[in-house]
mmCIF file of C-alpha atoms and ligand atoms in Angstrom:
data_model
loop_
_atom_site.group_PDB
_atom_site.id
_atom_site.type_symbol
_atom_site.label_atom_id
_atom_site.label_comp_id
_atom_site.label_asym_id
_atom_site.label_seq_id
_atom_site.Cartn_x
_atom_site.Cartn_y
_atom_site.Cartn_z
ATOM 1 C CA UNK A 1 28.321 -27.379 58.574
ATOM 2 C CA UNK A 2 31.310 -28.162 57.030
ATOM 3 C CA UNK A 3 30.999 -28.410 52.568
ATOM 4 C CA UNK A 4 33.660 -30.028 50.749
ATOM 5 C CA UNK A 5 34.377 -29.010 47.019
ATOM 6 C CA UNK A 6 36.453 -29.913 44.137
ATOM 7 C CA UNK A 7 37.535 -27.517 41.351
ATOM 8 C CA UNK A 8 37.765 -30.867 39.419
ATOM 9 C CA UNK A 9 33.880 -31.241 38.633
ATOM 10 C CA UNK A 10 34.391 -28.581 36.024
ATOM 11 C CA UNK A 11 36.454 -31.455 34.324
ATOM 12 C CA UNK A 12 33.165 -33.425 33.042
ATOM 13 C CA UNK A 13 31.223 -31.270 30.901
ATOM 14 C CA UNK A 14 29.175 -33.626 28.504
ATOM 15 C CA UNK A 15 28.762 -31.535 25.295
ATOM 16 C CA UNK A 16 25.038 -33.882 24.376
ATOM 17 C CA UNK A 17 22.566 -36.494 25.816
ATOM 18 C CA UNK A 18 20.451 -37.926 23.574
ATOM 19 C CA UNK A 19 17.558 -36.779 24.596
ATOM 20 C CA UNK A 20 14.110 -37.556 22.495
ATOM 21 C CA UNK A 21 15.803 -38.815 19.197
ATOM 22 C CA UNK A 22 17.926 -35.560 19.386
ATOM 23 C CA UNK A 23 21.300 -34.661 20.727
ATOM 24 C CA UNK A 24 20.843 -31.762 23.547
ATOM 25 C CA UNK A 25 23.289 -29.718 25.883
ATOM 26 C CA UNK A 26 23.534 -31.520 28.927
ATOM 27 C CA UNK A 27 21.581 -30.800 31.776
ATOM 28 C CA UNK A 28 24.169 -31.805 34.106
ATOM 29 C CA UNK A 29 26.592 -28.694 33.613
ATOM 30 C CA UNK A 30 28.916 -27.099 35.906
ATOM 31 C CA UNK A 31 26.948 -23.795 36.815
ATOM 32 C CA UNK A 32 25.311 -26.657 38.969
ATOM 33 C CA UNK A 33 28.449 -26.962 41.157
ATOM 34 C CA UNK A 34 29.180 -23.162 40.875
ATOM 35 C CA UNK A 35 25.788 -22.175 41.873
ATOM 36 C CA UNK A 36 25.571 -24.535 44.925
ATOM 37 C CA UNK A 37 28.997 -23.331 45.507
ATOM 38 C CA UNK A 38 27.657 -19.764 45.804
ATOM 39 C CA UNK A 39 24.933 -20.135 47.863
ATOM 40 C CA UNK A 40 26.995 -21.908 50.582
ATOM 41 C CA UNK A 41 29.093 -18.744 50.953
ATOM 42 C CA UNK A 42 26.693 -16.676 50.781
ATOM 43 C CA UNK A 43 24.772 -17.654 53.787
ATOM 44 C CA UNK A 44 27.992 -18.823 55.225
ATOM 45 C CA UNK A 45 26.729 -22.075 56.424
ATOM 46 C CA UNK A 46 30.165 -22.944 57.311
ATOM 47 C CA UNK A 47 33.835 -23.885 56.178
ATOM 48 C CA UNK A 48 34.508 -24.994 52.399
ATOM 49 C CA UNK A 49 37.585 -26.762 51.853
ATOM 50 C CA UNK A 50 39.178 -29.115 49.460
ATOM 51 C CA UNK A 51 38.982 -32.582 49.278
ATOM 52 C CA UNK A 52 41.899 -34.983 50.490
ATOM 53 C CA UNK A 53 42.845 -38.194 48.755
ATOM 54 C CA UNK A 54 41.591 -41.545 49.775
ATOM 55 C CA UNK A 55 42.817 -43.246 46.415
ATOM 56 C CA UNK A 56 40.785 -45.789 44.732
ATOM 57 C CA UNK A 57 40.450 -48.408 47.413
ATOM 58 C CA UNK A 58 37.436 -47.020 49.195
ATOM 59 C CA UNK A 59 35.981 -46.925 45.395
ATOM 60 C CA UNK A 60 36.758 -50.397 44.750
ATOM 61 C CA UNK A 61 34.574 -51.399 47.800
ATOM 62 C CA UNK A 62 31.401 -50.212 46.155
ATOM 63 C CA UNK A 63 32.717 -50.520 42.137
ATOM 64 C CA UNK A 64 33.764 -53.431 40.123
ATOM 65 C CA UNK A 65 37.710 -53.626 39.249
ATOM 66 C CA UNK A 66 36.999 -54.189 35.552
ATOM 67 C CA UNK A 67 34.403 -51.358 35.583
ATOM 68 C CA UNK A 68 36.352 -49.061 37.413
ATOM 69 C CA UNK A 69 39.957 -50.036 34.808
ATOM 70 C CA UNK A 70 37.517 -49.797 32.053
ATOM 71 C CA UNK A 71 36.388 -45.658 33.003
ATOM 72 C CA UNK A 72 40.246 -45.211 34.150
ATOM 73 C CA UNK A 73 41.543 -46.450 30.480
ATOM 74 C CA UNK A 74 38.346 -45.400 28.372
ATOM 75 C CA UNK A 75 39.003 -41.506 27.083
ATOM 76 C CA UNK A 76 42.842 -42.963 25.991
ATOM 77 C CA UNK A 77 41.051 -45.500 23.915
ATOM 78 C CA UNK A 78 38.514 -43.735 22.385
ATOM 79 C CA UNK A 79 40.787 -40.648 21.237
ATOM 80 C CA UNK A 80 43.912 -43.581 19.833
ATOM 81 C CA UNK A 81 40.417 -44.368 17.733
ATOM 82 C CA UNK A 82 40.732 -41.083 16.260
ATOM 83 C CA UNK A 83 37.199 -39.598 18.311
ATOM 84 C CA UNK A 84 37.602 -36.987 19.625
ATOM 85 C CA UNK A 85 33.305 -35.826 20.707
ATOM 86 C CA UNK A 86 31.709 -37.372 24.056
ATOM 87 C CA UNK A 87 31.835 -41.189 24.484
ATOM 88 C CA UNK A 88 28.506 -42.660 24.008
ATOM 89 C CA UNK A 89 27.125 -46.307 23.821
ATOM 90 C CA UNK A 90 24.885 -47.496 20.707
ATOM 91 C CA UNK A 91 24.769 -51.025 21.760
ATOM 92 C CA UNK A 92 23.168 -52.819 25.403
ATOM 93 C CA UNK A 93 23.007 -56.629 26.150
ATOM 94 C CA UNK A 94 18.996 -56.033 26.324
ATOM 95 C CA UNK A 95 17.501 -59.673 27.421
ATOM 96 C CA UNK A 96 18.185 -62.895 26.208
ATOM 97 C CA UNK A 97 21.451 -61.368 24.840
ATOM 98 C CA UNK A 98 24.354 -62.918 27.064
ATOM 99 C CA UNK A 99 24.675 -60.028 29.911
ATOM 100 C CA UNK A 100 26.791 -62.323 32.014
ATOM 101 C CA UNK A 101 28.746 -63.943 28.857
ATOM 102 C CA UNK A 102 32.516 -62.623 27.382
ATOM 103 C CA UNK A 103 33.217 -58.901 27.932
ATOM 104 C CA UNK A 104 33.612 -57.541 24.293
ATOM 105 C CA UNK A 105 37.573 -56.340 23.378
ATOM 106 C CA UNK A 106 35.967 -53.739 21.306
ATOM 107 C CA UNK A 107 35.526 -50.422 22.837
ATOM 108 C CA UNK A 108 31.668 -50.070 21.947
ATOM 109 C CA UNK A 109 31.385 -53.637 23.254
ATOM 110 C CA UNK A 110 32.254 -52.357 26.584
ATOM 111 C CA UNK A 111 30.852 -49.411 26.778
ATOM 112 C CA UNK A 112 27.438 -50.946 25.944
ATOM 113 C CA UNK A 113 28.202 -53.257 28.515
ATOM 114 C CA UNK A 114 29.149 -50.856 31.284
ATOM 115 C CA UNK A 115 26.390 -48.249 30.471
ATOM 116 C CA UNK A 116 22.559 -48.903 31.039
ATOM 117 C CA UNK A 117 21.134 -45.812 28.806
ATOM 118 C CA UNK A 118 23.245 -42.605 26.654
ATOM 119 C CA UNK A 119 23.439 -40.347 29.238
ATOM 120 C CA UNK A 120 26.817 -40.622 30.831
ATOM 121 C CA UNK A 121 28.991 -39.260 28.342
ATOM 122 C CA UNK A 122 32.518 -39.504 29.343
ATOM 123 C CA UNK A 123 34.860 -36.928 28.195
ATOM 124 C CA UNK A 124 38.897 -36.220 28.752
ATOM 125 C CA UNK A 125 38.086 -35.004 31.948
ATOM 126 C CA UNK A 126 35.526 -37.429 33.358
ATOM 127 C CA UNK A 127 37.676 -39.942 35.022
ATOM 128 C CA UNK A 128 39.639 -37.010 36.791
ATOM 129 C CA UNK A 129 36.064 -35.239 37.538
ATOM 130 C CA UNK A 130 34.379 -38.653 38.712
ATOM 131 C CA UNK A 131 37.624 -39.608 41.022
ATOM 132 C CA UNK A 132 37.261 -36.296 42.366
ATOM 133 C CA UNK A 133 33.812 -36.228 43.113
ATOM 134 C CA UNK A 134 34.092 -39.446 45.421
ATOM 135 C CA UNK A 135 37.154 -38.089 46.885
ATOM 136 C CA UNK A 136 34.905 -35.024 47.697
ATOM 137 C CA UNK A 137 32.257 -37.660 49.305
ATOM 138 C CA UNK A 138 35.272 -39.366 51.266
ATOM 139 C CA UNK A 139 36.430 -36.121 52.825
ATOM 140 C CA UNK A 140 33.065 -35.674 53.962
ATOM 141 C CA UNK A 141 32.629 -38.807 55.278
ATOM 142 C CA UNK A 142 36.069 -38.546 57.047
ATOM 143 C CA UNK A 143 34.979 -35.386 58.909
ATOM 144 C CA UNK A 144 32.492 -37.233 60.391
ATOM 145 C CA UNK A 145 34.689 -40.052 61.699
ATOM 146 C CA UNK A 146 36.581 -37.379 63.440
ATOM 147 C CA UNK A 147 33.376 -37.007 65.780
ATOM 148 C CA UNK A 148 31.572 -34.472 63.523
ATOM 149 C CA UNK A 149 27.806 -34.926 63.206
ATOM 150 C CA UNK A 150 27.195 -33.658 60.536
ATOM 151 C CA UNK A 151 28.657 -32.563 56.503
ATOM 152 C CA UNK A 152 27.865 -31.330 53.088
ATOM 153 C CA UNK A 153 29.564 -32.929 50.265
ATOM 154 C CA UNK A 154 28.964 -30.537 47.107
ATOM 155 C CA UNK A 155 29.320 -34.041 44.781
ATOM 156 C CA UNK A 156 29.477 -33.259 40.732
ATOM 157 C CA UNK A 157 28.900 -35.140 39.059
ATOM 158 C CA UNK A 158 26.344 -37.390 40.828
ATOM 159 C CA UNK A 159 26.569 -40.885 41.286
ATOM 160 C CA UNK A 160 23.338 -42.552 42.794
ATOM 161 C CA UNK A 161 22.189 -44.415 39.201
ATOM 162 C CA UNK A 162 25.706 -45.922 39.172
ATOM 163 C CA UNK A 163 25.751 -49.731 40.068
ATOM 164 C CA UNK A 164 29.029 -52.254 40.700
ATOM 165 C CA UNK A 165 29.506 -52.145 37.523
ATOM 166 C CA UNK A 166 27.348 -49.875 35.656
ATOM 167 C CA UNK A 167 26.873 -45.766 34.863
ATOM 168 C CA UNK A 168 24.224 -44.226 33.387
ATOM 169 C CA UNK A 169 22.122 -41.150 34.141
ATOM 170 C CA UNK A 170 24.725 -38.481 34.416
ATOM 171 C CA UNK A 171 26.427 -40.788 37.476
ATOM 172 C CA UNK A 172 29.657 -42.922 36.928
ATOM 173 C CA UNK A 173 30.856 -43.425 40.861
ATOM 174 C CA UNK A 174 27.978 -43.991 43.466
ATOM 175 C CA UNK A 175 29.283 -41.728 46.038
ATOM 176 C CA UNK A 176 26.514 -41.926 48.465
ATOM 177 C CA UNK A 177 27.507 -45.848 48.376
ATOM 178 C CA UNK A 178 31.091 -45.242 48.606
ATOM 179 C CA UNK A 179 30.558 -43.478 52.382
ATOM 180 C CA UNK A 180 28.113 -45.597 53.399
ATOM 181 C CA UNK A 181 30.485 -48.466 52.859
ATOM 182 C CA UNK A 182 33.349 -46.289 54.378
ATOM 183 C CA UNK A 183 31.095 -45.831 57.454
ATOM 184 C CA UNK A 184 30.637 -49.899 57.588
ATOM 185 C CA UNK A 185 33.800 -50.769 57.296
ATOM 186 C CA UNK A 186 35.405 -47.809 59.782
ATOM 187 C CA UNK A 187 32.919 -50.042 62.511
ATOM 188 C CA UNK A 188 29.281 -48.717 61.741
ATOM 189 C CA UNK A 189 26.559 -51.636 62.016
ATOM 190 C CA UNK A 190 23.883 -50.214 60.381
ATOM 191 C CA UNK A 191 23.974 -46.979 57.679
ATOM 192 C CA UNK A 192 20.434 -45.708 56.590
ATOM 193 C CA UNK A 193 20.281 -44.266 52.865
ATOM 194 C CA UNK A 194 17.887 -41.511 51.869
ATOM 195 C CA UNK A 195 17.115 -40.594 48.652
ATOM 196 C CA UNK A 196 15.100 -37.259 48.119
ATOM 197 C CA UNK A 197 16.411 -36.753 44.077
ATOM 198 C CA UNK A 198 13.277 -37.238 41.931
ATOM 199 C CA UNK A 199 15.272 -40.181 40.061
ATOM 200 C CA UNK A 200 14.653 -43.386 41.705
ATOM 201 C CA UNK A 201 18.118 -44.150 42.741
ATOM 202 C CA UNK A 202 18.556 -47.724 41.300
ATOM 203 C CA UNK A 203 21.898 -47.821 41.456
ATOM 204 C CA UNK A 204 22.262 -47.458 45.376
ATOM 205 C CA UNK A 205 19.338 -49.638 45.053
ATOM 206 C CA UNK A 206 21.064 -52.452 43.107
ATOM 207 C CA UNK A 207 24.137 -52.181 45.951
ATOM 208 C CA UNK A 208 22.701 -53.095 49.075
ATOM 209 C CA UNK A 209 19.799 -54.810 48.225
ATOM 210 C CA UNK A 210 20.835 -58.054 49.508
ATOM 211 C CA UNK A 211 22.013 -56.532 52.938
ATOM 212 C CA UNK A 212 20.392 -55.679 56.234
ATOM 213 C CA UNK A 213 23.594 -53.254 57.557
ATOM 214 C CA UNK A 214 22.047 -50.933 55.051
ATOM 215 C CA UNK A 215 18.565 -49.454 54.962
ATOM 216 C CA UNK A 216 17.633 -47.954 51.522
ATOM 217 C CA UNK A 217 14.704 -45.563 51.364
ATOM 218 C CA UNK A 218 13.745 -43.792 47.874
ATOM 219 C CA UNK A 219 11.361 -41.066 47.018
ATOM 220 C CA UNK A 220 10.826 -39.834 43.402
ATOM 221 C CA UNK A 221 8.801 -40.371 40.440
ATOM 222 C CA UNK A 222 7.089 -43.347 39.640
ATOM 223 C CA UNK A 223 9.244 -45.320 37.323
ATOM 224 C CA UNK A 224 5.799 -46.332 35.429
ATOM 225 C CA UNK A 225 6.216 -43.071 33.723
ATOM 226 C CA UNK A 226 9.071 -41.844 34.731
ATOM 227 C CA UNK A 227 13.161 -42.061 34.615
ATOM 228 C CA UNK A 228 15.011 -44.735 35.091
ATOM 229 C CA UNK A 229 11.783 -46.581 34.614
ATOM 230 C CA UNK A 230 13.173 -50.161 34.881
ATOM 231 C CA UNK A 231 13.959 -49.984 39.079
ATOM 232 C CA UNK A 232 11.592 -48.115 42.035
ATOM 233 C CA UNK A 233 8.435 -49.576 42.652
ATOM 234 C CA UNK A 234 6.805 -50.139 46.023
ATOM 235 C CA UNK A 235 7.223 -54.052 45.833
ATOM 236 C CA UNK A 236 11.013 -54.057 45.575
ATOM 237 C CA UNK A 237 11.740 -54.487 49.462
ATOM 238 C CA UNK A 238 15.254 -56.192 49.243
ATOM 239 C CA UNK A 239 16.223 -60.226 48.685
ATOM 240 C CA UNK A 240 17.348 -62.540 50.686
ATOM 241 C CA UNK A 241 19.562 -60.794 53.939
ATOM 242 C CA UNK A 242 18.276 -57.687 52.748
ATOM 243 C CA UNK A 243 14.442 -58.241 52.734
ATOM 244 C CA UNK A 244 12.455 -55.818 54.407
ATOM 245 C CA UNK A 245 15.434 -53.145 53.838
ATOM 246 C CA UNK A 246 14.385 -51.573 50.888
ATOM 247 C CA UNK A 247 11.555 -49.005 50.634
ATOM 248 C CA UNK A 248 10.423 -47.083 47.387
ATOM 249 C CA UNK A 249 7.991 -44.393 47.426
ATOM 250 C CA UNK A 250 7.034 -44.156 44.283
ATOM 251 C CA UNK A 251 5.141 -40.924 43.303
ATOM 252 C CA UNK A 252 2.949 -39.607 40.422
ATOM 253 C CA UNK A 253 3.848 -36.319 38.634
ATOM 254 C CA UNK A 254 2.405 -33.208 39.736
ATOM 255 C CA UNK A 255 3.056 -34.443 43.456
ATOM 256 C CA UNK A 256 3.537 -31.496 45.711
ATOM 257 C CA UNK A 257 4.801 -31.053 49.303
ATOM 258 C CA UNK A 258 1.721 -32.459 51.105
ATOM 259 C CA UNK A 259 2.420 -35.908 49.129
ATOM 260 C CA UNK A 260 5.486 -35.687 49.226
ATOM 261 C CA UNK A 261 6.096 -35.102 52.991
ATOM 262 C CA UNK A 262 3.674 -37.630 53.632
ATOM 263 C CA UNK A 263 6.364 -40.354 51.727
ATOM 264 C CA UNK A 264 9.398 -38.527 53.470
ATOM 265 C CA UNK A 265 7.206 -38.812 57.169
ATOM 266 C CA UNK A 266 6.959 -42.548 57.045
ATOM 267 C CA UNK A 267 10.703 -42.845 55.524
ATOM 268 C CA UNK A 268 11.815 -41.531 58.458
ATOM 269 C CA UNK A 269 9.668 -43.527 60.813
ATOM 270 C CA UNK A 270 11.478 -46.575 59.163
ATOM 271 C CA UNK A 271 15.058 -45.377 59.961
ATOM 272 C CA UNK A 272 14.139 -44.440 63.592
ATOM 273 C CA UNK A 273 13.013 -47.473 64.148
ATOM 274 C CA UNK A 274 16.350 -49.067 62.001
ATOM 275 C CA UNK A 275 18.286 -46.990 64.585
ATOM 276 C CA UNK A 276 21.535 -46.625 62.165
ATOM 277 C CA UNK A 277 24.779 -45.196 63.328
ATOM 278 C CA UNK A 278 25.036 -43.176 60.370
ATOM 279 C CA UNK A 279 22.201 -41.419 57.936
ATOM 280 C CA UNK A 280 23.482 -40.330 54.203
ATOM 281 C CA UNK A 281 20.871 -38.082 52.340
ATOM 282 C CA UNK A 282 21.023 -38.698 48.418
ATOM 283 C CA UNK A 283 20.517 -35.058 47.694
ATOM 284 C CA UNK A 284 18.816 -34.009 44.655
ATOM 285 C CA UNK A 285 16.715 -31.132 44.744
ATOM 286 C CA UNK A 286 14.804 -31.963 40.931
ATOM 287 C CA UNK A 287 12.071 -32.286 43.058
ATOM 288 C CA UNK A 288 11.717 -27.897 42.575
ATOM 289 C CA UNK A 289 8.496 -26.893 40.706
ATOM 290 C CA UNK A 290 10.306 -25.487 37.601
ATOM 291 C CA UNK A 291 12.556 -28.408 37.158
ATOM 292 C CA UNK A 292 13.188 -28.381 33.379
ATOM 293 C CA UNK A 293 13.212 -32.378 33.025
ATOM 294 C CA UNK A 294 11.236 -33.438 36.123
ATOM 295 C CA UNK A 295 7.318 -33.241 37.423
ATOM 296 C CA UNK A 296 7.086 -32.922 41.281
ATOM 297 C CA UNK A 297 6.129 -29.203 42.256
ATOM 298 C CA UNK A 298 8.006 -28.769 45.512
ATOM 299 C CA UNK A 299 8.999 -25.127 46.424
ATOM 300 C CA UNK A 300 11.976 -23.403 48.090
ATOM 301 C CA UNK A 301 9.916 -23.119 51.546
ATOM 302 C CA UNK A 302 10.001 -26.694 51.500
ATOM 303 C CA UNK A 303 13.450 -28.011 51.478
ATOM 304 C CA UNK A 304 13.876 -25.857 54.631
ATOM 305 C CA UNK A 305 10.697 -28.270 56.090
ATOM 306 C CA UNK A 306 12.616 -31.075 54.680
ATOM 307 C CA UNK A 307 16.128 -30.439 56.619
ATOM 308 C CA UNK A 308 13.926 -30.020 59.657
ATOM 309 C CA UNK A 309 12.600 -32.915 59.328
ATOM 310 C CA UNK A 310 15.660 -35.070 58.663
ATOM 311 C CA UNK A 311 16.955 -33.288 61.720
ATOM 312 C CA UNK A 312 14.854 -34.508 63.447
ATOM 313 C CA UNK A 313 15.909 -38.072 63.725
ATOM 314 C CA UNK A 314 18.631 -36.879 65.429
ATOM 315 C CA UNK A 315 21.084 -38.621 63.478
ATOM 316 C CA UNK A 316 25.274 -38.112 62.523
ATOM 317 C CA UNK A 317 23.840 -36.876 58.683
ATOM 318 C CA UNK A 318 26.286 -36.667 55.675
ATOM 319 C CA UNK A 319 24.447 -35.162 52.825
ATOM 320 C CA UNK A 320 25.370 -36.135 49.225
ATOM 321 C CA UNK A 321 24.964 -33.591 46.149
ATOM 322 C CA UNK A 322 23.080 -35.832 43.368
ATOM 323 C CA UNK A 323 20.814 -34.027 41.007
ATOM 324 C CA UNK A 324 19.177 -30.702 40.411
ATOM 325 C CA UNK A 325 18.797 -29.134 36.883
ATOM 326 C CA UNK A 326 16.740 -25.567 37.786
ATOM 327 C CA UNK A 327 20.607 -23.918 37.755
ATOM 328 C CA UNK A 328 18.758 -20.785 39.058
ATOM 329 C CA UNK A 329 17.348 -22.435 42.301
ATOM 330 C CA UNK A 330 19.381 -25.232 42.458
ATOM 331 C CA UNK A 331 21.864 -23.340 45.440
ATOM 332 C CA UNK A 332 18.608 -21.741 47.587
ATOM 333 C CA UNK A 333 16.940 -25.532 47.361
ATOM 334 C CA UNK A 334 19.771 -27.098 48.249
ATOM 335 C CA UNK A 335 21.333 -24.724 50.847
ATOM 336 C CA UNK A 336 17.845 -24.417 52.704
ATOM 337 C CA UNK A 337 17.732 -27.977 53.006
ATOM 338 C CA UNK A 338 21.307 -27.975 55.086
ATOM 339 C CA UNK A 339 19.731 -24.588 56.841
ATOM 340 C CA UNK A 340 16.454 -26.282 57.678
ATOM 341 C CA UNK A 341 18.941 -28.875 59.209
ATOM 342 C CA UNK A 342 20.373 -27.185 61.567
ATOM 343 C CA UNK A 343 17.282 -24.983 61.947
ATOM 344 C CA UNK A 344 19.287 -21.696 60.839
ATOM 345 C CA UNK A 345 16.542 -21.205 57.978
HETATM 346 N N1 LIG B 1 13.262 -38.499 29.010
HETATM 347 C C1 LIG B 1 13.947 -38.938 30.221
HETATM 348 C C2 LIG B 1 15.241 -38.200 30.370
HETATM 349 C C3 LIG B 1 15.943 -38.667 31.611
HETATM 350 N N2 LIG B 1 17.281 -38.184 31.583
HETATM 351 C C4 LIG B 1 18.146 -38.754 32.585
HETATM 352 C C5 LIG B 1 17.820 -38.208 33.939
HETATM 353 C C6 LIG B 1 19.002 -38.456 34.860
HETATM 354 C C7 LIG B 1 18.733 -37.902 36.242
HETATM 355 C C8 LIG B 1 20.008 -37.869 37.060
HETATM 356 C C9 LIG B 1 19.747 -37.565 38.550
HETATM 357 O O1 LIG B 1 19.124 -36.306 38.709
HETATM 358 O O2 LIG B 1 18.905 -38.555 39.143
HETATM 359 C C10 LIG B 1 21.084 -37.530 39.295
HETATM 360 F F1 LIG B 1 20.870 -37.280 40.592
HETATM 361 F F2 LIG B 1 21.704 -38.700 39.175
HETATM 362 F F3 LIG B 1 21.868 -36.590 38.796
HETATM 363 ZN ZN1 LIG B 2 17.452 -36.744 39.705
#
């Protein structure tokens, strides 16, 4: 299996989320990259190579122009302001404020406007990191239009909570949108979305939810108690076009394998019978049992059983790095998933 990497990720390194009324390190730090990086070699799962260049027209299918001009130009502004720590928002159009109305000129303005929480910090580096990390997706993606069936794209930073317009949770680009739009619009009539991160991925959510060429199917914890809290329950089956497309599995904490296979077992009794072209897996593996900020208790046995069992659809699959914040497991989880795959494990 082919994984594509970019140096580039080491670009974003957010310094502090807010995190509990306190600012923390980051959980979502390059030794993520570097470890996933390592493990891939190490079992030699296949070729690594560096991303090509699909400039920012592929990103402007998923992304909002403003939103995507307003990340491009934002570092520039915020350092001519005399700042020189991460970029952070203090201020969000909460309801009955005008979400829709005038963007603010100011630069918080915006930023409150293009953010839905304080953890996507954007730093010098992140538009170069974030451009890169799509481009990484795109490569990917592109290997598989050249009649591969399947590839691994080693994504930093993550992108699945990122809307049209919108970043939060560590993601700025939704790259697992960005190929499943590139798959669409290179002739694919139906892409199926899978998303195994413990976050609810409202952002790829928020995308496609009016569309039946996409199926979106979600497991992670329930956003009654757990992040992003607002997006992910069980009644959210797509509007419109795109009813009966969307399916959450919502899951308590503590959920183990047996739960959670159960959730991933139907999931994938809903894309068989969606028959897509294409299937792209939202990979996060904060599922693990000693994730530091998440509660499922999955083990390393079991993203090998998970790769089989994606495998078994029998589908082209293009696997998406999203989250993951055990930076000690983080490359055997995610590695045995693409080994469970292609039933090396
Ligand atoms: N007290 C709640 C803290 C929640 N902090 C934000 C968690 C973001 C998770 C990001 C992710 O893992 O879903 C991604 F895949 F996008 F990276
Ligand atoms: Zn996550």
């Amino acid at each position: 299996m082919l994984t594509v990497y970019s140096d580039d990720h080491r670009l974003h390194f957010g310094q502090s989320e807010l995190v509990d009324g306190k600012l923390q390190p980051c959980f979502e730090m390059p030794s993520r990259a570097d470890t996933v990086l390592a493990r891939v070699r190490h079992q030699e799962i296949g070729e690594v190579i560096e991303p090509k260049d699909f400039g920012l027209e592929p990103i402007l299918r998923v992304h909002d122009a403003a939103y995507v001009a307003f990340l491009k130009g934002a570092w520039a502004r915020w350092a001519a302001e005399g700042h020189s720590c991460d970029m952070l928002p203090s201020t969000f159009p909460a309801r009955r404020l005008r979400r829709d109305g005038p963007i603010p000129t100011a630069l918080h303005g915006q930023l409150g406007h293009y953010c839905f929480d304080t953890e996507a910090p954007i730093t010098a580096g992140t538009w170069q990191a974030v451009y890169s990390s799509a481009q990484v997706a795109l490569t990917a993606q592109d290997h598989m239009r050249q009649g591969a069936n399947t590839a691994f794209a080693l994504c930093r930073p993550p992108g699945h909570h990122a809307g049209s317009d919108f970043m939060g949770g560590y993601c700025f680009f939704n790259n697992a949108a960005i190929v499943t739009q590139a798959f669409l619009d290179q002739g694919a009539k139906r892409v199926a979305i899978l998303d195994v991160d413990y976050h609810h991925g409202n952002g790829t959510q928020e995308l496609f939810y009016e569309r039946s060429d996409v199926l979106f199917a979600s497991i992670h914890g329930d956003p009654l108690v757990e992040y992003p809290y607002y997006l992910g329950h069980a009644d959210e089956r797509g509007e419109g076009e795109g009813a009966g497309f969307n399916h959450n599995y919502p899951l308590p904490h503590g959920t183990g394998w047996d739960g959670w296979s159960a959730a991933l077992d139907d999931a994938c009794r809903k894309i068989a019978a969606y028959a897509p072209d294409a299937l792209v897996i939202s990979l996060g593996v904060d599922t693990y049992k000693d994730d530091p900020i998440s509660k499922f208790k999955l083990d390393s046995p079991d993203y090998i059983r998970m790769g089989q069992r994606i495998a078994a659809l029998g589908l082209p699959t293009l696997f998406i790095m999203e989250g993951g914040y055990a930076v000690e497991a983080i490359g055997v989880n995610a590695v045995n998933v693409l080994q469970g795959y292609e039933g090396a494990a």
